[in-house]
Amino acid sequence: MVDLIDRQQRSSRDFIPVFLTDSTDFEPFRSRGYVFEYLPPSPRRRLRGTDSWPAYAAERLALLRRKWNIAQIVTFGPHEFAPAADGSPGVPLRAPAADAPPRRARIVFHPDYSEWNPYQKLLYGSVAEAFDATPGDISLASAFQAVPGGEPVIFHLHWEDAVYRDATDEGEAALGCRRFVTALKHFVRRGGAFVWTVHNLQPHEPRFAAIHARLCRTLAGLAHRIHVHSRAARAEVCRHCDAAPAKIRVVAHGNYYGLYEATGSRAQARRALGVAVRGRVLLFFGKIRTYKGVDELVRAFAALDGSHSRLIVAGLHHVRPALDGLSETARERISIIDRVIPDADVPILFRAADFAVLPYRRVLTSGSLLLALTLGTPVIVPDFPALREVVTDGEDAYLFDPADAEGLAGALRRASSIDGIALKAMRRRALATARRFDWQPLGRELCRLFEEAGAAAAPCRPGEPYVSASTRA
C-alpha cells in the first residue's frame, strides 16, 4: 500500500502523505522517508477510569490534524470510520461485524478542479449521503479496489483531456492515453465501476484532435454509465463516440445557490468597479479561451452605437482578447480584468451587469450560464440546442444565430434598447430559471446513475456484490 501511495505522490506531486497506522512495522515508512504516526488498535476491554476508545481516538486524531495540518484522510484497511467534525472519514472504531450495515461505495474522481471550479464540490455534495468522494487518478481507484474487504469503488472521469494534459507532442499524448486506458481496463476487469461525465466533446485547447477523438470512443465503450447535461449532448455523444444510448443518462448542471451572496445595490456594484451608474453594462465572465468567442464579442461591441454602454471582460486570459484595430473610443468602453476572480468579487460583477454575454463558438455545457442565472443576470448566448434547453429567447435570454455574421451584434442591440421595466422582468425570470436546477433533486438522479454503474460492473469479489443506496434504505 505504501508503494501505491509513493507512486501516486511522485506522479501527481500535489500532496504530501502522512501515514496513520496501527501497525508496529515502521520500516515501509522509514525506508521511503515518509512521516508516520502510530494510532494503536482498539483494545479488547477498557481499563477502569479511562476514556472510551472512540473518545480517546477522537482526541488523538484531532491532535494529529492540528499537528500536521491534515487536509484529508483517505482510509485503507478493514476499519469502520466515524465522521470527523469536518465530515471527512475520521475516528477508527472497530472492525466491521458480520451484521454491520452495508458499505458505502467510494467515488474516486479525476481530475480535481474543485479549487477553481465549484461544480465538483456541488455535485459530490449532492450525493454525500450515499457515496464517499475522493479526488485521485486511476491508480488511486485501483489502490482502493485492492484493499481486502474494502468498499465498492467507482472511478468518475470528468475532463478527459487531463489524461494527456502534460504531453508536449502527439507521441507523448498517445502514450499517456494508452497507459491510462490500460490501467482503466484493468480496473474494470477487476470489478470497478466507471462513470464518464462528458462536459464537452472537444477539449478547451484542441492540440491533439485525432487522439482525443479515439480516446473518447474508447471511454464510451468502457464506461458503465455516461453522464451528460442535456438531451443535445446525449445525441452528440451517441453520434461522435459510438456510445450505446442505454448507457447515457441526462442529469442537468445545477445552479450555484448558496455559494455567492449578492449584496448591495447595482449602483454600489458599478461604483466599486469604476463603471458609470447609468448606461448598459455587458459582462463576459470566465477563463478566456479561443472557443468562447471573446474576439467576436469585442468586435461586435466596438461596432455598437451607444457611448453609454460598457463591456467588462473578467477572467484569467489563456488567450489575449484582440483589441488591435479598435478605435480609442471603443477601447475606453471596454474593461479588461486579467486575473482569477476571487469569490467575493463574483456577485459584484454580476450585480453591476445588465446582461452576461457568452458568445461560444461551440458548447455542450456552460457553468457560466447557470452562474449568471443564479445571480439574476439574463444572458446573451448562441442558439445552440444544449443552451436552448436551459433558457428561452425574450424571457431570460437573447439568443442569436451563431452562423449569422450579424447575429451577435443584433443581440447586443436588443440588449441595449430594452427598457428598465422589461429588464427587471428578465432578471426575475433568470432567477426563476436557475431555481429549476436545484442540486437536491439532481443529486437523487446522480445517485441512481452511480448505483446503476455499480450494478452494471462485474462483481469484484464473489459474495460481495455492489450495495446501492436504495438497498440501504
PDB file of C-alpha atoms in Angstrom, residues 15-202:
ATOM      1  CA  PHE A  15       0.016  16.197  -1.898  1.00  0.00           C
ATOM      2  CA  ILE A  16       2.319  15.169   0.951  1.00  0.00           C
ATOM      3  CA  PRO A  17       1.286  11.928   2.686  1.00  0.00           C
ATOM      4  CA  VAL A  18       1.260  11.452   6.441  1.00  0.00           C
ATOM      5  CA  PHE A  19       0.558   7.837   7.392  1.00  0.00           C
ATOM      6  CA  LEU A  20      -1.609   6.972  10.408  1.00  0.00           C
ATOM      7  CA  THR A  21      -1.047   3.312  11.210  1.00  0.00           C
ATOM      8  CA  ASP A  22      -1.893   0.723  13.852  1.00  0.00           C
ATOM      9  CA  SER A  23       0.976  -1.462  12.626  1.00  0.00           C
ATOM     10  CA  THR A  24       4.245  -1.648  14.597  1.00  0.00           C
ATOM     11  CA  ASP A  25       6.228  -2.394  11.424  1.00  0.00           C
ATOM     12  CA  PHE A  26       7.525   1.087  10.647  1.00  0.00           C
ATOM     13  CA  GLU A  27      10.183   0.107   8.114  1.00  0.00           C
ATOM     14  CA  PRO A  28       7.971   0.691   4.996  1.00  0.00           C
ATOM     15  CA  PHE A  29       7.581   4.328   6.044  1.00  0.00           C
ATOM     16  CA  ARG A  30      11.152   4.914   7.253  1.00  0.00           C
ATOM     17  CA  SER A  31      12.771   3.432   4.161  1.00  0.00           C
ATOM     18  CA  ARG A  32      10.919   5.907   1.924  1.00  0.00           C
ATOM     19  CA  GLY A  33      11.332   8.906   4.187  1.00  0.00           C
ATOM     20  CA  TYR A  34       7.613   9.292   4.953  1.00  0.00           C
ATOM     21  CA  VAL A  35       6.151  10.752   8.117  1.00  0.00           C
ATOM     22  CA  PHE A  36       4.018   8.325  10.119  1.00  0.00           C
ATOM     23  CA  GLU A  37       2.061   8.360  13.364  1.00  0.00           C
ATOM     24  CA  TYR A  38       1.143   5.335  15.444  1.00  0.00           C
ATOM     25  CA  LEU A  39      -2.530   5.052  16.357  1.00  0.00           C
ATOM     26  CA  PRO A  40      -2.982   1.928  18.491  1.00  0.00           C
ATOM     27  CA  PRO A  41      -5.747  -0.532  17.661  1.00  0.00           C
ATOM     28  CA  SER A  42      -8.938  -0.674  19.652  1.00  0.00           C
ATOM     29  CA  PRO A  43      -8.377  -2.576  22.937  1.00  0.00           C
ATOM     30  CA  ARG A  44     -10.496  -5.612  23.667  1.00  0.00           C
ATOM     31  CA  ARG A  45     -11.524  -4.205  27.020  1.00  0.00           C
ATOM     32  CA  ARG A  46     -11.458  -0.828  28.646  1.00  0.00           C
ATOM     33  CA  LEU A  47      -9.400  -0.132  31.743  1.00  0.00           C
ATOM     34  CA  ARG A  48     -11.343   1.277  34.671  1.00  0.00           C
ATOM     35  CA  GLY A  49     -11.142   5.046  34.904  1.00  0.00           C
ATOM     36  CA  THR A  50     -10.076   5.589  31.286  1.00  0.00           C
ATOM     37  CA  ASP A  51     -11.907   7.195  28.404  1.00  0.00           C
ATOM     38  CA  SER A  52     -13.784   5.069  25.909  1.00  0.00           C
ATOM     39  CA  TRP A  53     -11.844   4.047  22.802  1.00  0.00           C
ATOM     40  CA  PRO A  54     -13.830   6.343  20.446  1.00  0.00           C
ATOM     41  CA  ALA A  55     -13.254   9.290  22.802  1.00  0.00           C
ATOM     42  CA  TYR A  56      -9.523   8.598  23.003  1.00  0.00           C
ATOM     43  CA  ALA A  57      -9.220   8.068  19.260  1.00  0.00           C
ATOM     44  CA  ALA A  58     -11.143  11.265  18.510  1.00  0.00           C
ATOM     45  CA  GLU A  59      -8.859  13.298  20.802  1.00  0.00           C
ATOM     46  CA  ARG A  60      -5.725  11.694  19.354  1.00  0.00           C
ATOM     47  CA  LEU A  61      -6.845  12.252  15.772  1.00  0.00           C
ATOM     48  CA  ALA A  62      -7.783  15.879  16.462  1.00  0.00           C
ATOM     49  CA  LEU A  63      -4.269  16.415  17.801  1.00  0.00           C
ATOM     50  CA  LEU A  64      -2.716  14.861  14.693  1.00  0.00           C
ATOM     51  CA  ARG A  65      -4.881  17.008  12.437  1.00  0.00           C
ATOM     52  CA  ARG A  66      -3.605  20.161  14.143  1.00  0.00           C
ATOM     53  CA  LYS A  67      -0.013  18.924  14.240  1.00  0.00           C
ATOM     54  CA  TRP A  68       0.244  18.117  10.532  1.00  0.00           C
ATOM     55  CA  ASN A  69      -2.473  20.431   9.175  1.00  0.00           C
ATOM     56  CA  ILE A  70      -4.167  17.426   7.567  1.00  0.00           C
ATOM     57  CA  ALA A  71      -6.418  18.388   4.669  1.00  0.00           C
ATOM     58  CA  GLN A  72      -7.994  14.993   4.013  1.00  0.00           C
ATOM     59  CA  ILE A  73      -7.939  11.448   5.390  1.00  0.00           C
ATOM     60  CA  VAL A  74      -8.074   8.558   2.923  1.00  0.00           C
ATOM     61  CA  THR A  75      -8.960   5.254   4.577  1.00  0.00           C
ATOM     62  CA  PHE A  76      -7.301   1.929   3.711  1.00  0.00           C
ATOM     63  CA  GLY A  77      -7.971  -1.238   5.644  1.00  0.00           C
ATOM     64  CA  PRO A  78     -10.846  -3.109   7.259  1.00  0.00           C
ATOM     65  CA  HIS A  79     -11.903  -0.486   9.822  1.00  0.00           C
ATOM     66  CA  GLU A  80     -15.151   1.391  10.046  1.00  0.00           C
ATOM     67  CA  PHE A  81     -14.523   5.107  10.469  1.00  0.00           C
ATOM     68  CA  ALA A  82     -16.729   7.611  12.253  1.00  0.00           C
ATOM     69  CA  PRO A  83     -17.007  11.017  10.602  1.00  0.00           C
ATOM     70  CA  ALA A  84     -14.786  13.775  11.932  1.00  0.00           C
ATOM     71  CA  ALA A  85     -16.062  17.270  12.649  1.00  0.00           C
ATOM     72  CA  ASP A  86     -15.490  18.378   9.055  1.00  0.00           C
ATOM     73  CA  GLY A  87     -17.452  15.443   7.661  1.00  0.00           C
ATOM     74  CA  SER A  88     -14.405  13.533   6.361  1.00  0.00           C
ATOM     75  CA  PRO A  89     -13.610   9.963   7.461  1.00  0.00           C
ATOM     76  CA  GLY A  90     -12.079  10.187  10.892  1.00  0.00           C
ATOM     77  CA  VAL A  91     -12.027   8.086  14.006  1.00  0.00           C
ATOM     78  CA  PRO A  92     -11.352   4.316  13.741  1.00  0.00           C
ATOM     79  CA  LEU A  93     -13.970   2.483  15.753  1.00  0.00           C
ATOM     80  CA  ARG A  94     -13.867  -1.275  15.221  1.00  0.00           C
ATOM     81  CA  ALA A  95     -13.586  -3.969  12.607  1.00  0.00           C
ATOM     82  CA  PRO A  96     -16.933  -4.446  10.850  1.00  0.00           C
ATOM     83  CA  ALA A  97     -19.137  -7.117  12.298  1.00  0.00           C
ATOM     84  CA  ALA A  98     -20.961  -9.697  10.214  1.00  0.00           C
ATOM     85  CA  ASP A  99     -24.209  -7.809  10.676  1.00  0.00           C
ATOM     86  CA  ALA A 100     -22.674  -4.371  10.011  1.00  0.00           C
ATOM     87  CA  PRO A 101     -24.655  -2.004   7.786  1.00  0.00           C
ATOM     88  CA  PRO A 102     -23.907  -2.162   4.056  1.00  0.00           C
ATOM     89  CA  ARG A 103     -20.718  -0.402   2.988  1.00  0.00           C
ATOM     90  CA  ARG A 104     -20.792   2.940   1.242  1.00  0.00           C
ATOM     91  CA  ALA A 105     -19.341   2.898  -2.225  1.00  0.00           C
ATOM     92  CA  ARG A 106     -16.389   5.211  -2.802  1.00  0.00           C
ATOM     93  CA  ILE A 107     -16.127   7.522  -5.801  1.00  0.00           C
ATOM     94  CA  VAL A 108     -12.624   8.443  -6.936  1.00  0.00           C
ATOM     95  CA  PHE A 109     -12.901  11.418  -9.284  1.00  0.00           C
ATOM     96  CA  HIS A 110     -10.383  12.821 -11.735  1.00  0.00           C
ATOM     97  CA  PRO A 111      -9.224  15.451 -12.445  1.00  0.00           C
ATOM     98  CA  ASP A 112      -9.786  17.543  -9.335  1.00  0.00           C
ATOM     99  CA  TYR A 113     -10.596  21.093 -10.456  1.00  0.00           C
ATOM    100  CA  SER A 114     -12.618  21.956  -7.346  1.00  0.00           C
ATOM    101  CA  GLU A 115     -10.136  24.613  -6.245  1.00  0.00           C
ATOM    102  CA  TRP A 116     -11.032  26.718  -9.303  1.00  0.00           C
ATOM    103  CA  ASN A 117     -14.482  25.433 -10.219  1.00  0.00           C
ATOM    104  CA  PRO A 118     -17.163  24.758  -7.555  1.00  0.00           C
ATOM    105  CA  TYR A 119     -19.027  22.330  -9.844  1.00  0.00           C
ATOM    106  CA  GLN A 120     -17.401  19.207  -8.376  1.00  0.00           C
ATOM    107  CA  LYS A 121     -17.992  20.318  -4.781  1.00  0.00           C
ATOM    108  CA  LEU A 122     -21.661  20.863  -5.578  1.00  0.00           C
ATOM    109  CA  LEU A 123     -22.005  17.571  -7.440  1.00  0.00           C
ATOM    110  CA  TYR A 124     -20.408  15.378  -4.765  1.00  0.00           C
ATOM    111  CA  GLY A 125     -22.136  17.335  -2.027  1.00  0.00           C
ATOM    112  CA  SER A 126     -25.448  16.371  -3.623  1.00  0.00           C
ATOM    113  CA  VAL A 127     -24.646  12.629  -3.285  1.00  0.00           C
ATOM    114  CA  ALA A 128     -22.734  12.785   0.012  1.00  0.00           C
ATOM    115  CA  GLU A 129     -25.385  10.867   1.953  1.00  0.00           C
ATOM    116  CA  ALA A 130     -24.877   7.826  -0.253  1.00  0.00           C
ATOM    117  CA  PHE A 131     -21.272   7.996  -1.508  1.00  0.00           C
ATOM    118  CA  ASP A 132     -17.827   8.975  -0.266  1.00  0.00           C
ATOM    119  CA  ALA A 133     -15.962  11.004  -2.896  1.00  0.00           C
ATOM    120  CA  THR A 134     -12.171  11.326  -3.050  1.00  0.00           C
ATOM    121  CA  PRO A 135     -10.024  13.099  -5.669  1.00  0.00           C
ATOM    122  CA  GLY A 136      -7.422  10.899  -7.320  1.00  0.00           C
ATOM    123  CA  ASP A 137      -6.407   9.232 -10.559  1.00  0.00           C
ATOM    124  CA  ILE A 138      -6.985   5.687 -11.784  1.00  0.00           C
ATOM    125  CA  SER A 139      -4.051   4.368  -9.728  1.00  0.00           C
ATOM    126  CA  LEU A 140      -5.703   5.555  -6.508  1.00  0.00           C
ATOM    127  CA  ALA A 141      -9.017   3.974  -7.574  1.00  0.00           C
ATOM    128  CA  SER A 142      -7.149   0.708  -8.165  1.00  0.00           C
ATOM    129  CA  ALA A 143      -5.455   1.034  -4.771  1.00  0.00           C
ATOM    130  CA  PHE A 144      -8.831   1.326  -3.026  1.00  0.00           C
ATOM    131  CA  GLN A 145     -10.073  -1.605  -5.083  1.00  0.00           C
ATOM    132  CA  ALA A 146      -7.120  -3.759  -3.987  1.00  0.00           C
ATOM    133  CA  VAL A 147      -7.866  -3.404  -0.257  1.00  0.00           C
ATOM    134  CA  PRO A 148      -9.297  -6.710   1.041  1.00  0.00           C
ATOM    135  CA  GLY A 149     -12.794  -6.183   2.362  1.00  0.00           C
ATOM    136  CA  GLY A 150     -12.842  -2.597   1.124  1.00  0.00           C
ATOM    137  CA  GLU A 151     -15.809  -0.674  -0.162  1.00  0.00           C
ATOM    138  CA  PRO A 152     -17.005  -0.833  -3.804  1.00  0.00           C
ATOM    139  CA  VAL A 153     -15.130   1.660  -5.972  1.00  0.00           C
ATOM    140  CA  ILE A 154     -16.427   3.916  -8.767  1.00  0.00           C
ATOM    141  CA  PHE A 155     -13.944   5.800 -10.922  1.00  0.00           C
ATOM    142  CA  HIS A 156     -15.504   9.040 -12.175  1.00  0.00           C
ATOM    143  CA  LEU A 157     -13.747  10.828 -15.034  1.00  0.00           C
ATOM    144  CA  HIS A 158     -14.619  14.426 -15.895  1.00  0.00           C
ATOM    145  CA  TRP A 159     -12.465  16.430 -18.321  1.00  0.00           C
ATOM    146  CA  GLU A 160     -10.838  13.594 -20.237  1.00  0.00           C
ATOM    147  CA  ASP A 161      -8.056  15.711 -21.755  1.00  0.00           C
ATOM    148  CA  ALA A 162      -6.455  15.615 -18.282  1.00  0.00           C
ATOM    149  CA  VAL A 163      -5.214  12.161 -19.314  1.00  0.00           C
ATOM    150  CA  TYR A 164      -2.626  13.762 -21.618  1.00  0.00           C
ATOM    151  CA  ARG A 165      -2.552  17.387 -20.413  1.00  0.00           C
ATOM    152  CA  ASP A 166       1.214  17.386 -19.768  1.00  0.00           C
ATOM    153  CA  ALA A 167       2.099  15.988 -23.210  1.00  0.00           C
ATOM    154  CA  THR A 168       4.386  18.169 -25.328  1.00  0.00           C
ATOM    155  CA  ASP A 169       3.775  16.379 -28.613  1.00  0.00           C
ATOM    156  CA  GLU A 170       1.473  13.852 -30.271  1.00  0.00           C
ATOM    157  CA  GLY A 171       3.634  10.874 -29.302  1.00  0.00           C
ATOM    158  CA  GLU A 172       3.514  11.745 -25.613  1.00  0.00           C
ATOM    159  CA  ALA A 173      -0.229  12.324 -25.806  1.00  0.00           C
ATOM    160  CA  ALA A 174      -0.811   8.928 -27.425  1.00  0.00           C
ATOM    161  CA  LEU A 175       1.412   7.223 -24.839  1.00  0.00           C
ATOM    162  CA  GLY A 176      -0.440   8.910 -21.980  1.00  0.00           C
ATOM    163  CA  CYS A 177      -3.768   7.734 -23.385  1.00  0.00           C
ATOM    164  CA  ARG A 178      -2.527   4.162 -23.829  1.00  0.00           C
ATOM    165  CA  ARG A 179      -1.249   3.986 -20.262  1.00  0.00           C
ATOM    166  CA  PHE A 180      -4.469   5.402 -18.872  1.00  0.00           C
ATOM    167  CA  VAL A 181      -6.697   3.073 -20.919  1.00  0.00           C
ATOM    168  CA  THR A 182      -4.609   0.044 -19.903  1.00  0.00           C
ATOM    169  CA  ALA A 183      -4.983   0.936 -16.222  1.00  0.00           C
ATOM    170  CA  LEU A 184      -8.698   1.659 -16.666  1.00  0.00           C
ATOM    171  CA  LYS A 185      -9.297  -1.696 -18.388  1.00  0.00           C
ATOM    172  CA  HIS A 186      -7.518  -3.466 -15.528  1.00  0.00           C
ATOM    173  CA  PHE A 187      -9.686  -1.603 -13.006  1.00  0.00           C
ATOM    174  CA  VAL A 188     -12.888  -2.512 -14.876  1.00  0.00           C
ATOM    175  CA  ARG A 189     -11.876  -6.171 -15.321  1.00  0.00           C
ATOM    176  CA  ARG A 190     -11.409  -6.432 -11.556  1.00  0.00           C
ATOM    177  CA  GLY A 191     -14.965  -5.238 -10.975  1.00  0.00           C
ATOM    178  CA  GLY A 192     -14.551  -1.482 -10.728  1.00  0.00           C
ATOM    179  CA  ALA A 193     -17.355   0.749 -11.993  1.00  0.00           C
ATOM    180  CA  PHE A 194     -16.526   3.511 -14.459  1.00  0.00           C
ATOM    181  CA  VAL A 195     -18.597   6.685 -14.943  1.00  0.00           C
ATOM    182  CA  TRP A 196     -17.664   9.323 -17.518  1.00  0.00           C
ATOM    183  CA  THR A 197     -19.127  12.843 -17.385  1.00  0.00           C
ATOM    184  CA  VAL A 198     -18.952  14.488 -20.798  1.00  0.00           C
ATOM    185  CA  HIS A 199     -18.688  18.245 -20.292  1.00  0.00           C
ATOM    186  CA  ASN A 200     -17.741  18.972 -23.915  1.00  0.00           C
ATOM    187  CA  LEU A 201     -16.684  16.659 -26.711  1.00  0.00           C
ATOM    188  CA  GLN A 202     -13.659  18.757 -27.583  1.00  0.00           C
TER     189      GLN A 202
END
